[in-house]
Coordinates of C-alpha atoms in Angstrom, one line a residue:
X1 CA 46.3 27.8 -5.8
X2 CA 45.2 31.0 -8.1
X3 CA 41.7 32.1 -8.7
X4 CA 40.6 30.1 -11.5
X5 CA 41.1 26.7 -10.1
X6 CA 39.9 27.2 -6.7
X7 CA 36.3 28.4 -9.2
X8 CA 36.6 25.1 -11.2
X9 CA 37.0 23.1 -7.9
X10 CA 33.8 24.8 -6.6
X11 CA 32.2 24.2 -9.9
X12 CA 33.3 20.8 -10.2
X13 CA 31.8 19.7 -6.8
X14 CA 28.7 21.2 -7.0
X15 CA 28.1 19.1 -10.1
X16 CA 28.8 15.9 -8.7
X17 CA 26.5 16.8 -5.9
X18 CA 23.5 18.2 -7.8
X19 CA 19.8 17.3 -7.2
X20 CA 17.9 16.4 -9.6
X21 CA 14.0 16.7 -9.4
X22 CA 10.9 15.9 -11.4
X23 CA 7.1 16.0 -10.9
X24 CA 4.7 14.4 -13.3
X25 CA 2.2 11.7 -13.3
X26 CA 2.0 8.3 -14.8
X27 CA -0.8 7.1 -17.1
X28 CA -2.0 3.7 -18.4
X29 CA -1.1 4.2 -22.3
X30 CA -4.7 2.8 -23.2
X31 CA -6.7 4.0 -21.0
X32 CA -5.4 7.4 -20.3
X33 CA -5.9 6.8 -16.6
X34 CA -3.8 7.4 -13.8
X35 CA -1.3 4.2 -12.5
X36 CA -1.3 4.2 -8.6
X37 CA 1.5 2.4 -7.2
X38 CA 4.3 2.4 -9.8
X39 CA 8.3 2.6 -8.5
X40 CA 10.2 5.2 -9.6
X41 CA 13.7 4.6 -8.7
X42 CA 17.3 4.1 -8.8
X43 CA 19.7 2.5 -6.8
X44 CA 19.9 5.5 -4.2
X45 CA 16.4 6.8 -4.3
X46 CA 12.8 5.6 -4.4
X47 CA 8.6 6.9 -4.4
X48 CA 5.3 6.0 -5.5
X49 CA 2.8 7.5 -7.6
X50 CA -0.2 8.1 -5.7
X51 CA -4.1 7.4 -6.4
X52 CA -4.1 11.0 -9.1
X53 CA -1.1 8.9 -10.8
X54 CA 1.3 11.9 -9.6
X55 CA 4.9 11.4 -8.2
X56 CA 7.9 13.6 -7.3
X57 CA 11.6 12.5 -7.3
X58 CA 14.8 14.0 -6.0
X59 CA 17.9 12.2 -6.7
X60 CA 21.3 12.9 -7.1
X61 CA 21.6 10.2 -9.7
X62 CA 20.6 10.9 -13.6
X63 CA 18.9 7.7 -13.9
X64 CA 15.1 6.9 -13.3
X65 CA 12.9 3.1 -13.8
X66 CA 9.6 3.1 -13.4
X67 CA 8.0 0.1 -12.3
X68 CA 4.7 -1.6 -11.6
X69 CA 3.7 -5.0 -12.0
X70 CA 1.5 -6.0 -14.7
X71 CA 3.2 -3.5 -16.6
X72 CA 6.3 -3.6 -18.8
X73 CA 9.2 -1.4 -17.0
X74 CA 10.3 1.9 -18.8
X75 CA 13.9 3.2 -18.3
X76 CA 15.4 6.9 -18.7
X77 CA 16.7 10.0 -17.4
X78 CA 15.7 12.9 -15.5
X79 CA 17.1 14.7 -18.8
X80 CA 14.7 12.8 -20.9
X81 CA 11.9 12.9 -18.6
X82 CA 8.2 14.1 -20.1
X83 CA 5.8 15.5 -17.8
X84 CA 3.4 12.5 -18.5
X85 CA 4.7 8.7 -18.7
X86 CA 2.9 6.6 -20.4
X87 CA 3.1 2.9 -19.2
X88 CA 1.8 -0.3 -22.0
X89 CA 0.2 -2.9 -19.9
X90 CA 2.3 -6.5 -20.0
X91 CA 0.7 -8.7 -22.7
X92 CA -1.1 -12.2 -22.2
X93 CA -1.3 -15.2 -24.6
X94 CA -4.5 -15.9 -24.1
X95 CA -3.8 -18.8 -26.6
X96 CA -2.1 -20.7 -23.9
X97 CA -4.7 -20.4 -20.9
X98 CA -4.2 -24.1 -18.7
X99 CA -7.4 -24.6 -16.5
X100 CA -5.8 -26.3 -13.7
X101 CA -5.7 -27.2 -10.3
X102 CA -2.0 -26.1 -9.9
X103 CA -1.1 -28.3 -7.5
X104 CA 2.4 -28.7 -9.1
X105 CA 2.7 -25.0 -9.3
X106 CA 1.6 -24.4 -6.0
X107 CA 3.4 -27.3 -4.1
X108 CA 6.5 -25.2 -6.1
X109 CA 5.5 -22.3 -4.4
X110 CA 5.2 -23.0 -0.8
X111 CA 8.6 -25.5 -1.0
X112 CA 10.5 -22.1 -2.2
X113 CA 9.0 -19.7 0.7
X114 CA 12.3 -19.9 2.7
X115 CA 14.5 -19.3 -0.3
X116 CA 12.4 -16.4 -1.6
X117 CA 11.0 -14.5 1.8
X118 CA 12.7 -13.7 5.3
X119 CA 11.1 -15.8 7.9
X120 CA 13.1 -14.5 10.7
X121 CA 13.6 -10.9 12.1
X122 CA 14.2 -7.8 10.2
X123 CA 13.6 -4.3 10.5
X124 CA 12.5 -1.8 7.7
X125 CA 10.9 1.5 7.5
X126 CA 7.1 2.3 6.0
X127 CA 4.9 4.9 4.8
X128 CA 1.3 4.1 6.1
X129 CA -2.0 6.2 4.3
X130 CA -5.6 6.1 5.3
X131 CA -8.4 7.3 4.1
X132 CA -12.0 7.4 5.3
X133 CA -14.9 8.9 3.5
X134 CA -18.4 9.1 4.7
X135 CA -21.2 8.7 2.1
X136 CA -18.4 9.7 -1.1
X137 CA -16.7 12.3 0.9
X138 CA -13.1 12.1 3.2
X139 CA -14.1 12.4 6.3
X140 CA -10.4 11.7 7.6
X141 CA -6.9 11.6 6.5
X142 CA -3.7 9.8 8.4
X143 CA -0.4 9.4 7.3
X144 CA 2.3 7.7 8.8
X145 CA 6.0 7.5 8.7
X146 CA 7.5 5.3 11.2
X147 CA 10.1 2.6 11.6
X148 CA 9.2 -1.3 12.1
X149 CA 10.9 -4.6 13.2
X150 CA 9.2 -7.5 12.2
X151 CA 9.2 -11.0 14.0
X152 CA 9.0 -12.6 9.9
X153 CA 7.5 -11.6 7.1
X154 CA 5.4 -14.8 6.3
X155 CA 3.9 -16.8 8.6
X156 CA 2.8 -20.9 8.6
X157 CA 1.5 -23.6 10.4
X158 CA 4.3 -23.4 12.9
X159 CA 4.8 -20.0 13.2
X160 CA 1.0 -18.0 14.6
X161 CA 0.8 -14.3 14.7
X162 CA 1.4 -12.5 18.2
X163 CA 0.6 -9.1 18.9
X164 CA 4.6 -8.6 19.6
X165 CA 5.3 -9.6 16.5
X166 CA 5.6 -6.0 15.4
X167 CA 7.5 -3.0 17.1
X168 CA 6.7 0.5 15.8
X169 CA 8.6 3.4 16.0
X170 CA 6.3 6.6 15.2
X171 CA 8.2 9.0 13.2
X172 CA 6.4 11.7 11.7
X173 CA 2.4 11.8 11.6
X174 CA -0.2 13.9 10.0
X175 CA -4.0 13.4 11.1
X176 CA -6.7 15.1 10.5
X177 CA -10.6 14.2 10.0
X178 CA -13.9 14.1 11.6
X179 CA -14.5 12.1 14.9
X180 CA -17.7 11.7 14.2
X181 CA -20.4 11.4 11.7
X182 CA -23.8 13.3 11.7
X183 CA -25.5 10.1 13.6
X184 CA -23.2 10.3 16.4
X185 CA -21.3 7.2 15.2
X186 CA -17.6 7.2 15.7
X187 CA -16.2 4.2 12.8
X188 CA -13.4 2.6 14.6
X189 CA -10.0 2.4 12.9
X190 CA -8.3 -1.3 12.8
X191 CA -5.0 -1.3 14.7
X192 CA -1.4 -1.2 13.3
X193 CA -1.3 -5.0 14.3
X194 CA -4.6 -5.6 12.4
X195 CA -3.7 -3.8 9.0
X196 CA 0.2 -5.1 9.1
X197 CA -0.9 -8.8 9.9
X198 CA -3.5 -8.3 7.2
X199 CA -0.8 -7.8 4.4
X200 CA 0.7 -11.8 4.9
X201 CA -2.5 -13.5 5.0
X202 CA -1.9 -14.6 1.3
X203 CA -3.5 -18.1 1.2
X204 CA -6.0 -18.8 -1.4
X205 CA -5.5 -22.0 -2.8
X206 CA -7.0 -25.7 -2.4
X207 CA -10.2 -27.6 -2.9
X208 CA -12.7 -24.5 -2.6
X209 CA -11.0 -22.7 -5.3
X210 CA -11.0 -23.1 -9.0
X211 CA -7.2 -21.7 -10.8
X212 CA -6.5 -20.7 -13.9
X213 CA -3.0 -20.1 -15.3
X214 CA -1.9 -17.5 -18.0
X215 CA 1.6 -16.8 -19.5
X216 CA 3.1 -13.1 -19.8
X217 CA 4.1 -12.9 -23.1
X218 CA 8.0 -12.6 -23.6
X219 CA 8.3 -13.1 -19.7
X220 CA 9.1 -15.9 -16.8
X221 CA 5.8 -15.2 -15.6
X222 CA 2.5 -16.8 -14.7
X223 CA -0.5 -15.1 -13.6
X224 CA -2.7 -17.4 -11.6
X225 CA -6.4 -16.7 -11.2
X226 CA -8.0 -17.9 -8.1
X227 CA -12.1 -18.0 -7.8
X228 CA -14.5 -19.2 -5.5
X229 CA -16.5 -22.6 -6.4
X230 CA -20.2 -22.4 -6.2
X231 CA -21.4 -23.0 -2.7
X232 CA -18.2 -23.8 -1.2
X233 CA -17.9 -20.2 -0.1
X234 CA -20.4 -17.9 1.7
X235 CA -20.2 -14.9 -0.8
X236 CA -18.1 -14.6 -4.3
X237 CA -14.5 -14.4 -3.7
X238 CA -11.5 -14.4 -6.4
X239 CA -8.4 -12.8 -7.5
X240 CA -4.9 -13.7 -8.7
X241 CA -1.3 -14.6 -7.9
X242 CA 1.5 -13.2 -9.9
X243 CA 4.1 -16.2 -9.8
X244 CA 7.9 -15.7 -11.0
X245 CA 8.4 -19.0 -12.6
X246 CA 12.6 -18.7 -12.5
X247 CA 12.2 -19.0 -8.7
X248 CA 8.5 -19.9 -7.9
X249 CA 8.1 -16.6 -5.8
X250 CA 5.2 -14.6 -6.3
X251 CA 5.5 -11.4 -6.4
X252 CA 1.4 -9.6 -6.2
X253 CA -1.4 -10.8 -4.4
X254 CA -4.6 -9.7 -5.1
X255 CA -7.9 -10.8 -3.4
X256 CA -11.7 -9.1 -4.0
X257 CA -14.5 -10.4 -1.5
X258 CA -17.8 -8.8 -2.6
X259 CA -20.2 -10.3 0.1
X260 CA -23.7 -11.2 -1.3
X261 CA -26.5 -9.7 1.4
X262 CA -24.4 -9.9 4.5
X263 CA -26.3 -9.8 7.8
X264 CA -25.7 -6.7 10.4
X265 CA -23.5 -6.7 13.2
X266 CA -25.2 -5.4 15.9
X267 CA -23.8 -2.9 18.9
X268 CA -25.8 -1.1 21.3
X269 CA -28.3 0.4 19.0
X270 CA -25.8 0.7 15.7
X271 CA -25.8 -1.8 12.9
X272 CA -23.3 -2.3 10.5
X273 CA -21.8 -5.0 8.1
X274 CA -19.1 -4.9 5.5
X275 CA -20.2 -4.7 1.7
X276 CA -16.8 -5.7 0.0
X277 CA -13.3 -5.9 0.7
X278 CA -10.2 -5.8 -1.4
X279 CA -6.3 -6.8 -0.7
X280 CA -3.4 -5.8 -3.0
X281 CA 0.1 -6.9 -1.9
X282 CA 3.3 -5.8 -4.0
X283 CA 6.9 -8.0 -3.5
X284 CA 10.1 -7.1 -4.6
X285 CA 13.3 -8.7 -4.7
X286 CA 15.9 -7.2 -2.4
X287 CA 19.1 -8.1 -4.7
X288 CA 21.6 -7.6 -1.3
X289 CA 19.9 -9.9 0.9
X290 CA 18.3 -12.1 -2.7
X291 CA 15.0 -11.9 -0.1
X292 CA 11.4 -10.3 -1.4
X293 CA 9.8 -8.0 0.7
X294 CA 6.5 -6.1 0.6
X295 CA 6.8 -2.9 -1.1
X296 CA 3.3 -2.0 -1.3
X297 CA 0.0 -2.9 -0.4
X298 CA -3.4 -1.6 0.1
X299 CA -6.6 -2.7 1.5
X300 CA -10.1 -1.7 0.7
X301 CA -13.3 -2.0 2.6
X302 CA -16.9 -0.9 2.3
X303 CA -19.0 -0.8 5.1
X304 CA -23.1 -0.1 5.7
X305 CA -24.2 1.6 9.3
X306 CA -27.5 2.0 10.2
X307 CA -29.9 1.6 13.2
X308 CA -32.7 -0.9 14.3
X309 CA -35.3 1.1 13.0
X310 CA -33.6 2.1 9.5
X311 CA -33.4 5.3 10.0
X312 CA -30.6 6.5 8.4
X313 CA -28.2 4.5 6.0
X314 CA -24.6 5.6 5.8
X315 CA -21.5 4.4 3.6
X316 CA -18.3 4.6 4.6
X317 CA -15.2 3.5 2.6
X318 CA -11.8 3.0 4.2
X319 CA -8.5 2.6 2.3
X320 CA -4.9 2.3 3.9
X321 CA -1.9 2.6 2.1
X322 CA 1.4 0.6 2.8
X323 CA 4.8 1.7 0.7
X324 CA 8.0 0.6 3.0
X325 CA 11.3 0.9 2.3
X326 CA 15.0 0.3 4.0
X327 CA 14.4 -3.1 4.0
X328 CA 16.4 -5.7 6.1
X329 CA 19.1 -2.5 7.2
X330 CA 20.5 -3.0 10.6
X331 CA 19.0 0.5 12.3
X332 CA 17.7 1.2 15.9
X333 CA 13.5 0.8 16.6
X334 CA 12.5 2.3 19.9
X335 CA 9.4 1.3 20.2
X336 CA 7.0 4.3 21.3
X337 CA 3.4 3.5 20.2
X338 CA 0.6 0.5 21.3
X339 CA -0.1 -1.6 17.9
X340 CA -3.4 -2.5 19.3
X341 CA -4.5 0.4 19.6
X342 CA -7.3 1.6 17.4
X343 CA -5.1 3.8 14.7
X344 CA -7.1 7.1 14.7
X345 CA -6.6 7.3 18.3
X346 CA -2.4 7.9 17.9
X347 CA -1.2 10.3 18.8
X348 CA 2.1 12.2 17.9
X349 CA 3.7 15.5 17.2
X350 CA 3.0 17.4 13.6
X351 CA 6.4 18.5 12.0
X352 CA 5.5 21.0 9.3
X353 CA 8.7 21.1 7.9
X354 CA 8.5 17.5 7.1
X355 CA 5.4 17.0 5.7
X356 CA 6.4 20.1 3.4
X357 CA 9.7 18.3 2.2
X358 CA 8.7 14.7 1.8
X359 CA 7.7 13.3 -1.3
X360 CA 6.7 9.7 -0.7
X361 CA 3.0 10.2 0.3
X362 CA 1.9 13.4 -2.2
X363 CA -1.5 14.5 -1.5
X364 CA -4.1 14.2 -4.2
X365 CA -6.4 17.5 -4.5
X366 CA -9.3 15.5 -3.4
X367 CA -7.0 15.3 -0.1
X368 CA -5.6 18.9 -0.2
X369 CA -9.5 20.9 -0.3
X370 CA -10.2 18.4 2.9
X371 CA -7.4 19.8 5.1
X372 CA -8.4 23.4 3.8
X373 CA -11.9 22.6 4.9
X374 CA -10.7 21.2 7.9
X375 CA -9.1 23.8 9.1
X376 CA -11.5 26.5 8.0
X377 CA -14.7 24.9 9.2
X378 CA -13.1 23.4 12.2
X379 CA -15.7 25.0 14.6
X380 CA -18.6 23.5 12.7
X381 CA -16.9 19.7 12.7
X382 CA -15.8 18.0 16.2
X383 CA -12.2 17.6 14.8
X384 CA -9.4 15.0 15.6
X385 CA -6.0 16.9 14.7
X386 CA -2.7 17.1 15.1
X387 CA -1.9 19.5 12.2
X388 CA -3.6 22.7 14.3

């Protein structure tokens, strides 16, 4: 073989195998503001944009979707990629809003859960973010990448959760935040079993609820809008179902509880009570196994603190972040953490050089000036960390 064909082989290969890779962020084309949870993909590789809208992809394939429900999908390449995408929101006709107790729709529904979702054992792998700030300001930040095998994705009348319903395998963590505040009050972090359970408890439907149905316009849609009838519930509750009408799956859950002067919880000399809570929960159809899985979710809660004698009133807002992905492969869990254990409180090794590299959970600047405070002040602030 002479010279110039060993070169072209070389060449040749090394364009087949080249990475591509693009950072931008992803706006509402109305609004101007930043899209959180929107899938950028293609058959090989996959993110998220985060809270600042921002996302960064590597792939060795040329072709990139963006996706995000309740908005109309927008194909390219990395060649054509801008710096800023601009998404258009998915249209109602608001002509054809049906008050309605769905019944019909929902009885659809619920007879096409074992077509549409895995009721038995699978395994998948997840990114898990959370976020606690203290009167406006992060307090903490925890990210987790781990591997999990679930006993079934959705449960029923027959099938009640158990806390070994869920084996996790801790990958790679990051942790760092405050343990705790000024008053001396440490704010306990639900468990893995607590936030994943969380995600499937989908049910708002029946005789305490009033539903609305609207058509996507040029789409086998239905969004169905759940609220709260007068007096039937303790404090205002509604949201909305997003239903795929060619198979009766739905495919986002949404759920806002804004509790209407809620009484404290009292321990020891600390009282506190939750202000509002919010659920969103993303499916999306595996096209291999033809099974929806949850491909993100996050959950939202306010709570008050404060002490018999009103001292002091505090704030603190907690958010945690689910984005998985791997869904229903066939790969070994080793279970090496305790799901019930109050999530703060895990512990595992800091790798650098993964954090560094990854690309699925970007921090947001907010999140970047923390850690730099973090570390710089961490004399001042009794610190949990594993990133020292």
């Amino acid at each position: 073989m002479n010279l110039k064909l060993v070169l072209l082989c070389v060449f040749s290969f090394t364009t087949l195998t080249a990475q591509n890779q693009h950072e931008g962020i992803i706006l509402d084309s109305e609004t101007k503001e930043p899209i959180e949870f929107v899938n950028i993909y293609n058959s090989i590789d996959y993110t998220l944009s985060n809270e600042d809208g921002r996302y960064n992809l590597n792939s060795e394939q040329d072709s990139v979707i963006f996706y995000r429900v309740g908005y109309d999908n927008f194909e390219t390449t990395f060649y054509q990629l801008k710096d800023t995408i601009f998404l258009n929101k998915s249209v109602f006709e608001l002509n054809e809003v049906v008050v309605t107790n769905a019944k019909s729709l929902w009885d659809k529904v619920r007879d096409s859960i074992k077509n549409n979702y895995r009721i038995t054992p699978y395994k998948e792998k997840f990114f898990l973010r959370s976020i606690l700030k203290y009167n406006d300001t992060i307090s903490r930040i925890q990210d987790l990448h781990a591997k999990l095998k679930r006993k079934t994705l959705l449960y029923h009348k027959d099938l009640k959760l158990d806390k070994k319903d869920f084996e996790v395998e801790i990958l790679n963590m990051r942790k760092v935040g405050q343990i705790t505040d000024r008053n001396k009050v440490y704010f306990k972090y639900p468990s893995l079993f607590d936030l994943l359970s969380s995600f499937v408890r989908l049910n708002a439907s029946g005789d305490n609820f009033v539903l609305t149905e609207k058509t996507f316009e040029n789409s086998e849609k239905i969004k169905l809008e759940f609220k709260g009838k007068p007096n039937t519930t303790a404090s205002p509750i509604s949201g909305f179902y997003i239903i795929n009408t060619s198979n009766n799956a739905f495919e986002e859950f949404h759920v806002h509880h804004k509790y209407d002067n809620p009484k404290f919880n009292e321990k020891r000399w600390l009282r506190y009570r939750t202000l509002e809570y919010e659920l969103s929960v993303i499916f999306e159809k595996n096209l291999i196994e033809n099974k929806y899985f949850i491909r993100t979710a996050k959950s939202h809660e306010i709570v008050e603190a404060t002490d018999a004698d009103h001292s002091f009133n505090e704030k603190y807002d907690m958010s945690f972040i689910f984005s998985s992905y791997d869904n229903f492969k066939d790969f070994p869990v080793s279970k090496n953490t305790n799901v019930t254990k109050d999530l703060f409180k895990l512990k595992h090794a800091y790798d650098a050089n993964y954090w560094q590299s990854q690309n699925q959970l970007l921090l947001t600047k907010e999140m970047e000036d923390f850690i730099q405070t973090m570390t710089l002040e961490n004399e001042v602030f009794k610190v949990n960390s594993n990133m020292n």
